[in-house]
Tab-separated table of C-alpha atoms and ligand atoms in Angstrom:
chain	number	residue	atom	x	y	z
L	1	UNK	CA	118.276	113.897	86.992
L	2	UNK	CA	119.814	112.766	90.041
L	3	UNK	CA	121.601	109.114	90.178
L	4	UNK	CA	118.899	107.507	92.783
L	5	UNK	CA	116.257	108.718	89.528
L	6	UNK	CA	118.101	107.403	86.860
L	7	UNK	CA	118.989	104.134	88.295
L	8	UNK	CA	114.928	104.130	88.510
L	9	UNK	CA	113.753	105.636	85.228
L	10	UNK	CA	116.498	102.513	83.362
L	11	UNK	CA	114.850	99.482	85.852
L	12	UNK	CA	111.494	101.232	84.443
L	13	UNK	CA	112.537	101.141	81.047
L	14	UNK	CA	113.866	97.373	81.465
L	15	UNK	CA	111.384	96.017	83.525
L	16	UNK	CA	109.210	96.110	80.366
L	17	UNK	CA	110.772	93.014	79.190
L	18	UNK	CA	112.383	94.124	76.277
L	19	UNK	CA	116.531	94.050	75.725
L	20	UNK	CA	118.654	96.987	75.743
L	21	UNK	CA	122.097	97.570	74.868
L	22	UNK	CA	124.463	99.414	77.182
L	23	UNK	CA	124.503	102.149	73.937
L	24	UNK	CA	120.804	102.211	73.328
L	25	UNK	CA	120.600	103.126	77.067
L	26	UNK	CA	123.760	105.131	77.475
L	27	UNK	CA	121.768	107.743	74.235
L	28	UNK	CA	118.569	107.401	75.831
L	29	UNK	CA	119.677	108.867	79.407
L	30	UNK	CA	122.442	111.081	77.711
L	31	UNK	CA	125.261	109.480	79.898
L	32	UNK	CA	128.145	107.416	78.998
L	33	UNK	CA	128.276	103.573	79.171
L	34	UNK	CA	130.748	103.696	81.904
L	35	UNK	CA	128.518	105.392	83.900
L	36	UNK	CA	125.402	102.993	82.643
L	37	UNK	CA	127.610	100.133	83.874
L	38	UNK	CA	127.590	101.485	87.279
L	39	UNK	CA	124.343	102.449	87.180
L	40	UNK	CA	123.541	98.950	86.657
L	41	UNK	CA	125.962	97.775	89.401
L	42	UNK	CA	123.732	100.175	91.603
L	43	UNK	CA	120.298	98.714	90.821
L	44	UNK	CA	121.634	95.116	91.571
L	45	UNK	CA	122.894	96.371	95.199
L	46	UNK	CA	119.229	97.057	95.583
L	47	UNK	CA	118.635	93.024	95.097
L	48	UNK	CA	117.221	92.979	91.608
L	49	UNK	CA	118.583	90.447	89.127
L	50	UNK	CA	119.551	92.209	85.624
L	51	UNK	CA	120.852	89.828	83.280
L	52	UNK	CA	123.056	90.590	80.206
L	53	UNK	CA	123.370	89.127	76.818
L	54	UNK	CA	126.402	90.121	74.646
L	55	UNK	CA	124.705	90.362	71.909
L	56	UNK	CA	121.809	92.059	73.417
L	57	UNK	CA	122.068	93.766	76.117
L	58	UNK	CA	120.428	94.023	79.414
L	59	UNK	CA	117.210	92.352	80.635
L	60	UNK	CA	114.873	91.594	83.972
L	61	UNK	CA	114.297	87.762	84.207
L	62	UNK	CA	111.608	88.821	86.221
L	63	UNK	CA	109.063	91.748	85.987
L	64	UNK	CA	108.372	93.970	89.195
L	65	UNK	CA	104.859	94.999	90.305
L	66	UNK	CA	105.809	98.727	91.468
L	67	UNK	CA	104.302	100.186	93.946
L	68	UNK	CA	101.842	102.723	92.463
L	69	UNK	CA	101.221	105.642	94.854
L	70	UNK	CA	98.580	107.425	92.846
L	71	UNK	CA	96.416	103.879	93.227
L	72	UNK	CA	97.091	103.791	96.871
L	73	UNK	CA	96.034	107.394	97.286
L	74	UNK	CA	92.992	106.908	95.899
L	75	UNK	CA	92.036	104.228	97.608
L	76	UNK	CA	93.041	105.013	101.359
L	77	UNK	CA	91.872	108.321	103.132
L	78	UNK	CA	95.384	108.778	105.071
L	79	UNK	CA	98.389	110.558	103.792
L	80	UNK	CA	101.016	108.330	102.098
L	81	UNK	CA	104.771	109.583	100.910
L	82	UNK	CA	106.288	107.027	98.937
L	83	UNK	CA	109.936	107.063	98.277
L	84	UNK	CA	111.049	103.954	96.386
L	85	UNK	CA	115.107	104.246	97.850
L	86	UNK	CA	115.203	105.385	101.466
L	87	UNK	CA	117.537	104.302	104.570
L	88	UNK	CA	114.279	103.155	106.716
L	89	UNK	CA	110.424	104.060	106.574
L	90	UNK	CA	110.648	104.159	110.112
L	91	UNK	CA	113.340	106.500	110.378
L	92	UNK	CA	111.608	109.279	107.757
L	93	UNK	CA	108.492	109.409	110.146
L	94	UNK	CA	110.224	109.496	112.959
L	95	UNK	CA	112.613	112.358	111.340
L	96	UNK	CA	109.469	113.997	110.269
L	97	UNK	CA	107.338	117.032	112.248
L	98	UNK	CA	104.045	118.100	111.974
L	99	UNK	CA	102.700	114.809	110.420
L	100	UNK	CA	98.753	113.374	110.876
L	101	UNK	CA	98.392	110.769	112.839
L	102	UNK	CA	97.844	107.940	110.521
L	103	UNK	CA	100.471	109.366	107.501
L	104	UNK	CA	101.836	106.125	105.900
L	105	UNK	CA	105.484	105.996	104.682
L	106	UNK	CA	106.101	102.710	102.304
L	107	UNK	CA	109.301	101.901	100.380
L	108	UNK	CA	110.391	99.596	97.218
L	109	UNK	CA	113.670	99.227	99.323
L	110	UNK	CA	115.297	99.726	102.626
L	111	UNK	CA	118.882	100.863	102.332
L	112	UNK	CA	119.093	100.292	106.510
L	113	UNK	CA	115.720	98.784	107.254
L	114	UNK	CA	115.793	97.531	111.004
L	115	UNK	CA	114.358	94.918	113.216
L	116	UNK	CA	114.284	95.034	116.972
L	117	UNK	CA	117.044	95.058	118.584
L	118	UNK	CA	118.972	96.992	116.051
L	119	UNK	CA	118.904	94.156	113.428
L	120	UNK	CA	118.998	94.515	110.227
L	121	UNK	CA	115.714	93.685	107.928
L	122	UNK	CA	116.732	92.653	104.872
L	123	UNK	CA	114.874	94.536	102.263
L	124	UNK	CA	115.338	93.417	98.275
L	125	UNK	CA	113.708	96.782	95.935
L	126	UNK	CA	110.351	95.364	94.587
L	127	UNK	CA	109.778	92.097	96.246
L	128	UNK	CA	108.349	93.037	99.969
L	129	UNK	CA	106.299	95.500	101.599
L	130	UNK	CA	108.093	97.812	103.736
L	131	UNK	CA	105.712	100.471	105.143
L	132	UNK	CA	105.535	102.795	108.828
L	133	UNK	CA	102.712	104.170	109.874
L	134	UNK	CA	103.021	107.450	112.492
L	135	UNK	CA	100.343	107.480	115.144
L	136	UNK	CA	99.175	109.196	118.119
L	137	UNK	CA	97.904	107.821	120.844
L	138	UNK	CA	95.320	109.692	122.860
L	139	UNK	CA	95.629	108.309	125.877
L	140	UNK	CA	99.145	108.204	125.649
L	141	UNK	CA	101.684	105.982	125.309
L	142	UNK	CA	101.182	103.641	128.073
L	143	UNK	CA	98.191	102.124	125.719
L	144	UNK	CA	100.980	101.245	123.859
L	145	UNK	CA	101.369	97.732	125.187
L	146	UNK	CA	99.638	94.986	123.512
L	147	UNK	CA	100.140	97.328	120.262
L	148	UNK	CA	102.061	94.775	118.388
L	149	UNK	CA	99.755	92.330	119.160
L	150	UNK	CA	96.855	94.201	117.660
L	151	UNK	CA	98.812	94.895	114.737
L	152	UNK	CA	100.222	91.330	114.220
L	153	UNK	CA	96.043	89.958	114.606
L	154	UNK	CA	95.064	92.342	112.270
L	155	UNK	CA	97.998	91.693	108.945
L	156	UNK	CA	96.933	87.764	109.577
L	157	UNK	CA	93.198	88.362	109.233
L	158	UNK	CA	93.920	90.835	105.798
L	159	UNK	CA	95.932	88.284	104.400
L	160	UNK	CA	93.014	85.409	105.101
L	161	UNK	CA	90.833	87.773	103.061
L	162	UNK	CA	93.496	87.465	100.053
L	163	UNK	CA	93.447	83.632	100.535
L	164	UNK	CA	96.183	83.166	102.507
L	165	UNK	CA	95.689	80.829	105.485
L	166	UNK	CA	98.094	78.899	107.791
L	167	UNK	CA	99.720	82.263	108.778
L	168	UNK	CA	100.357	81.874	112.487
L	169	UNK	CA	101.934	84.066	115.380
L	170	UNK	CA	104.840	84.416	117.350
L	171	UNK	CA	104.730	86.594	120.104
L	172	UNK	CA	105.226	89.462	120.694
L	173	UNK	CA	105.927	90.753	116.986
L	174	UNK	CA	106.714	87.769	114.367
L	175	UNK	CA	104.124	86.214	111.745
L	176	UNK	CA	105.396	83.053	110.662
L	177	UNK	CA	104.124	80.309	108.166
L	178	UNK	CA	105.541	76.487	109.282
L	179	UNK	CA	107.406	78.087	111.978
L	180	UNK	CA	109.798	80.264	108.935
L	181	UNK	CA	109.199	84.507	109.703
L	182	UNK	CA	107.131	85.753	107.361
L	183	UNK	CA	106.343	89.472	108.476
L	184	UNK	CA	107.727	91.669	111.599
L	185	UNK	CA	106.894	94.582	113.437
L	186	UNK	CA	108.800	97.462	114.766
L	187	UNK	CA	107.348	100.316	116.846
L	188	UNK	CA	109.411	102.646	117.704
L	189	UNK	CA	108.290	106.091	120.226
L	190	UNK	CA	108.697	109.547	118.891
L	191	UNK	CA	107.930	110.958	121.934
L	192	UNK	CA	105.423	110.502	125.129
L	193	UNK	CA	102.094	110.638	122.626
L	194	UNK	CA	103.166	109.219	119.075
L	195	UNK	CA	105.179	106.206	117.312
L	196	UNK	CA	105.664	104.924	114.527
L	197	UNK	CA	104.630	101.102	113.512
L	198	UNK	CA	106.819	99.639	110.800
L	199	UNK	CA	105.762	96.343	109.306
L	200	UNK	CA	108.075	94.448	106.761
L	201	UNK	CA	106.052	91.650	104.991
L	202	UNK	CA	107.984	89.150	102.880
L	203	UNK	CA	106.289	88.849	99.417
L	204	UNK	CA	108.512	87.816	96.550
L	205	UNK	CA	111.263	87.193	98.348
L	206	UNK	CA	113.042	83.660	97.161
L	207	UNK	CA	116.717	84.187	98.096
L	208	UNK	CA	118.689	86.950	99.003
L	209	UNK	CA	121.947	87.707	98.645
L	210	UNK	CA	122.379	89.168	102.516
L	211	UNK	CA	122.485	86.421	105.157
L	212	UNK	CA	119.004	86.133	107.335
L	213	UNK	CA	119.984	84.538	110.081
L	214	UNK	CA	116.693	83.116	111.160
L	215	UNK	CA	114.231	80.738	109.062
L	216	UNK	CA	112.452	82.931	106.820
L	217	UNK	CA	109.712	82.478	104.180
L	218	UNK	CA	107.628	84.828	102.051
L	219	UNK	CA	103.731	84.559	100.949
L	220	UNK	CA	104.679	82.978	97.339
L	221	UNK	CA	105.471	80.206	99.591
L	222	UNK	CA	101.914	79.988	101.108
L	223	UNK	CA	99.764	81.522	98.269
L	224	UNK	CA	99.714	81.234	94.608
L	225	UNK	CA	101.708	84.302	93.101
L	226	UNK	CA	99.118	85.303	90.582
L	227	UNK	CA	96.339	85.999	93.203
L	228	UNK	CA	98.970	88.667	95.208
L	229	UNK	CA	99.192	92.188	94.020
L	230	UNK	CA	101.064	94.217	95.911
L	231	UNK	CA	99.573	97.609	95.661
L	232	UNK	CA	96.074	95.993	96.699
L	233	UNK	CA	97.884	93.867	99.838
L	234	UNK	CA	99.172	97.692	100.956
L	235	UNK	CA	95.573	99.112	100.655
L	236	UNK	CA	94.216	96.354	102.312
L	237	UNK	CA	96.588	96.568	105.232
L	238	UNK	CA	96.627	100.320	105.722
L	239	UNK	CA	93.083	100.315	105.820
L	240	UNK	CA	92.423	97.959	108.208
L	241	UNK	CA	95.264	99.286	110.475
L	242	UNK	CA	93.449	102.721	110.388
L	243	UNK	CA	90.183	101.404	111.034
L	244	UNK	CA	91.305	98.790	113.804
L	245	UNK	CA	94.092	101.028	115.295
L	246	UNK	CA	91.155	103.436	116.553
L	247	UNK	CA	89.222	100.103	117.808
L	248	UNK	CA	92.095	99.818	120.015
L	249	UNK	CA	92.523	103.551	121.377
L	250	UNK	CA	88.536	103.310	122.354
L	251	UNK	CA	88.481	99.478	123.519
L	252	UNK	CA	92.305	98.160	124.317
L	253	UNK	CA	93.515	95.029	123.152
L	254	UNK	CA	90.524	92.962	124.951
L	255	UNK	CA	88.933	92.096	121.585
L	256	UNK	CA	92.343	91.263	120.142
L	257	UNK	CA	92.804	88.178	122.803
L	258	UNK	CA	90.954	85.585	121.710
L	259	UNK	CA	92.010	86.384	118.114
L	260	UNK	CA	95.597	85.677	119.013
L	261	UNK	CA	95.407	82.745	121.100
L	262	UNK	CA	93.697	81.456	117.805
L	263	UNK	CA	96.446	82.238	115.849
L	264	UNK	CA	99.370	81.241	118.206
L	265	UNK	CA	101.711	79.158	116.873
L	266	UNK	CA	103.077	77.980	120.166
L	267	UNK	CA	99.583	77.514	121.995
L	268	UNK	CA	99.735	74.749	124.552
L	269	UNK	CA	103.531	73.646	123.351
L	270	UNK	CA	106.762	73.522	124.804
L	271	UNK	CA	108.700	76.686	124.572
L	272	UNK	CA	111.816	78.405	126.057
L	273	UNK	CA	111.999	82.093	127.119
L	274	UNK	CA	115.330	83.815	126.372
L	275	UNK	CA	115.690	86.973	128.287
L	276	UNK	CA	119.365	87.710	128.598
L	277	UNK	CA	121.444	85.015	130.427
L	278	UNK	CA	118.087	83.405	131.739
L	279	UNK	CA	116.630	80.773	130.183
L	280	UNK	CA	112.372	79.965	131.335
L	281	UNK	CA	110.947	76.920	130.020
L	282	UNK	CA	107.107	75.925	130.055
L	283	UNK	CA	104.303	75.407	128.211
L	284	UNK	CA	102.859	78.444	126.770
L	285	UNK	CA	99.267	79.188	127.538
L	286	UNK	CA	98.706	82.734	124.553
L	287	UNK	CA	98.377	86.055	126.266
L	288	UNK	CA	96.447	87.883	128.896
L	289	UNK	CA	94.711	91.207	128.712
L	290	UNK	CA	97.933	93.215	129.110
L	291	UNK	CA	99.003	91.336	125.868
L	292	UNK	CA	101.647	89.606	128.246
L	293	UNK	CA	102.748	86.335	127.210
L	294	UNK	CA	101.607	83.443	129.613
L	295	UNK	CA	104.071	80.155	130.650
L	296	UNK	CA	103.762	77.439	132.844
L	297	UNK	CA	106.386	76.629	134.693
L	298	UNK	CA	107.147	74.678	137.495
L	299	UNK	CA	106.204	77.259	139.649
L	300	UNK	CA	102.487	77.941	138.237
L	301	UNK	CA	101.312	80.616	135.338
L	302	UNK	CA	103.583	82.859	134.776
L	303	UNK	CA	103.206	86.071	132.719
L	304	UNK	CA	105.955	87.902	130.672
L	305	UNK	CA	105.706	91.501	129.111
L	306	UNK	CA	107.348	91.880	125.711
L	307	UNK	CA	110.985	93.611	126.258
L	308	UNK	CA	114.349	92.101	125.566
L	309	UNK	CA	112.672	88.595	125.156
L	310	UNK	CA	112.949	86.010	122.619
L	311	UNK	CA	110.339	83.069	122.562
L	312	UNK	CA	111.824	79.545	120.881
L	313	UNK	CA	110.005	76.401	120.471
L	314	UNK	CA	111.345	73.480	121.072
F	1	ATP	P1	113.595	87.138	118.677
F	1	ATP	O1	113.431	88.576	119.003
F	1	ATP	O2	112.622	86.269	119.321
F	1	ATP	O3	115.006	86.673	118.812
F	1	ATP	P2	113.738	87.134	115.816
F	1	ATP	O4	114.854	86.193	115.605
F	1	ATP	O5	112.583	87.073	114.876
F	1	ATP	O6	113.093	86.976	117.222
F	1	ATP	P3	113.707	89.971	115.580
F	1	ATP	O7	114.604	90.960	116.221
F	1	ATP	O8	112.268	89.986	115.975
F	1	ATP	O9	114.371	88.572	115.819
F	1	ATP	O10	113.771	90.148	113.984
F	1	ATP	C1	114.955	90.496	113.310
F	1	ATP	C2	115.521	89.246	112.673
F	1	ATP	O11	114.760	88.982	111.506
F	1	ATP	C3	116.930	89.431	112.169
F	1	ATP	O12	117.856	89.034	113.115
F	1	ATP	C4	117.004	88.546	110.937
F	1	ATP	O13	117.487	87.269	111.273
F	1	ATP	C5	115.569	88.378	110.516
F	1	ATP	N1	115.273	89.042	109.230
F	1	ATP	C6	115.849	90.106	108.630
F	1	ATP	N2	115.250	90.409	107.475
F	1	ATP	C7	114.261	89.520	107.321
F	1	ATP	C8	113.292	89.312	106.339
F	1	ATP	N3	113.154	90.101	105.270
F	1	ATP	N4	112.451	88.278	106.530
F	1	ATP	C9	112.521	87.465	107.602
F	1	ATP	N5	113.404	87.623	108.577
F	1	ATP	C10	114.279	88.631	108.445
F	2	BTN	C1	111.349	92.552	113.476
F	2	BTN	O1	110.788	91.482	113.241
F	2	BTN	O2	112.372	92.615	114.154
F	2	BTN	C2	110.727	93.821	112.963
F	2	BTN	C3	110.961	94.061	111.502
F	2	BTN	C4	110.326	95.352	111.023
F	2	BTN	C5	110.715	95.717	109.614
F	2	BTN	C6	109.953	96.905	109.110
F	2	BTN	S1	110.153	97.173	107.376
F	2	BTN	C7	109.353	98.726	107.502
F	2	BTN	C8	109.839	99.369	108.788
F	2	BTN	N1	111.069	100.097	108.574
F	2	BTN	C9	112.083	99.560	109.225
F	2	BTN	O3	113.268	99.976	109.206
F	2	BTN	N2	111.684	98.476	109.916
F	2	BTN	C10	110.265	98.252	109.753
């Protein structure tokens, strides 16, 4: 067995709920208890809390709702590789050739997962979705614009159908929930027909041991835990992402409009544009039909397309 396997095959043995001792473990996988030790070590890197009892051994406080790829399968008609440990699900699709458009890539952790901007996304094993999705775009990748604002309508209205409402927008590719980041979006181009369009989704998350440097909240915080599975939150969001992903190749993001200004969290309020040493401040008025953000300013209704800009409120 490789390492990455056992360090998965012991936080499936102890995610169970039952105690074991470093020797009962260090028989089981035929290793020594040095070596369980730093196994151990390993799977807390990956932001999972094992406690240990002397007398007892080792234990999760908290059980973990894996991600369950013959489920997903089943229940979504696109291809899905799930690797539990991988650097970023953006990065394996856009390593990988000769892939369907539509072929899902989802993770129980992000060793290197990645905002925009090069940022880091902070990725705990078990407690978020991290998923990609690879597609191509047959009218190219000009149509590409306005993408992330699809994408971002489209997570909101799925979780609604779980329950979960007060989840507003930021443009161009934040959800947030009292004005704390609950989900982003990252597309990145593979070339002049495909991307990829990574989504991280904050589920379990309660603290993490990396700093975020932003406000930051996760769905626990809006819904009740015991109505959120996360295996049925994926299906629900791949799904609808197929389905409304080829809405938006035939249509363009015309439909998507009116569903964002809905959902805009900084409709009609004071905001301040960041775009490098420039600072534009006005009252934001939602998007037009480019999916360009629209201020007034002093000098009328402007409109901004997404790039290196940051949006703040006041
Ligand atoms: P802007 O681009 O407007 O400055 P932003 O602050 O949301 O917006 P992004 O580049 O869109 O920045 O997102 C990356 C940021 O998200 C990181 O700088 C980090 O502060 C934050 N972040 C990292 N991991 C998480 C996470 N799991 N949940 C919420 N926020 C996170
Ligand atoms: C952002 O808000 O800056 C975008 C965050 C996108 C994070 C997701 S998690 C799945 C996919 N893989 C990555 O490395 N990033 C995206």
């Amino acid at each position: 067995m490789k390492n990455i396997e056992i360090k998965l095959a012991i936080l499936k043995l102890i995610s169970k709920g039952s105690f074991f001792s470093m020797r009962a473990l260090s028989i089981r996988f035929d290793i020594s208890p040095t070596e369980i030790q730093k196994h151990i070590e390993g799977i807390r890197e990956w932001g999972i809390n094992i406690s240990y009892l002397k007398e007892k051994g080792y234990q999760l406080p908290e059980t973990i709702d894996f991600l369950n790829a013959r489920l997903i399968r089943s229940k979504i008609g696109n291809s899905l590789k799930l690797i539990p440990i991988i650097d970023s699900t953006n990065q394996y699709l856009l390593d990988s050739s000769s892939i369907k458009s539509g072929t899902v890539c989802i993770s129980e952790h992000q060793t290197k997962g990645r905002g925009r901007r090069g940022r880091k996304w902070v990725s705990p094993f078990g407690k978020n979705l991290y998923f990609s999705m690879y597609w191509k775009l047959n009218s190219g990748i000009d149509s590409a614009v306005g993408l992330s604002i699809v994408i971002a309508v489209i997570i909101v209205e799925v979780l609604s159908t779980f329950g979960i409402k007060g989840v507003k927008l930021k443009w161009p590719n934040d959800l947030c929930y009292k004005d704390r980041k609950l989900a982003g979006i990252l597309i990145e181009s593979v070339n002049k027909e495909s991307l990829v369009i990574g989504i991280g989704l904050n589920l379990l998350m309660n603290s993490t041991k990396e700093g975020i440097s932003s406000p930051w909240t996760s769905l626990i915080e809006v819904a009740d835990r015991s109505s959120l599975d996360r295996n049925e939150l994926a299906i629900a969001l791949i799904n609808a992402l197929y389905s409304e992903l080829k809405y938006y190749e035939l249509h363009g993001v015309r439909k998507f409009i009116k569903r964002w200004n809905q959902l805009d969290n900084y409709f009609g309020k004071k905001v301040i544009l960041l775009i490098g040493e420039n600072k534009i401040e006005g009252i934001e008025h939602g998007i037009n039909e480019k999916g360009a953000l629209l201020i007034k300013t002093s000098k009328g209704l402007e409109n901004y397309i997404s790039g290196e800009i940051s949006l703040r409120g006041y």
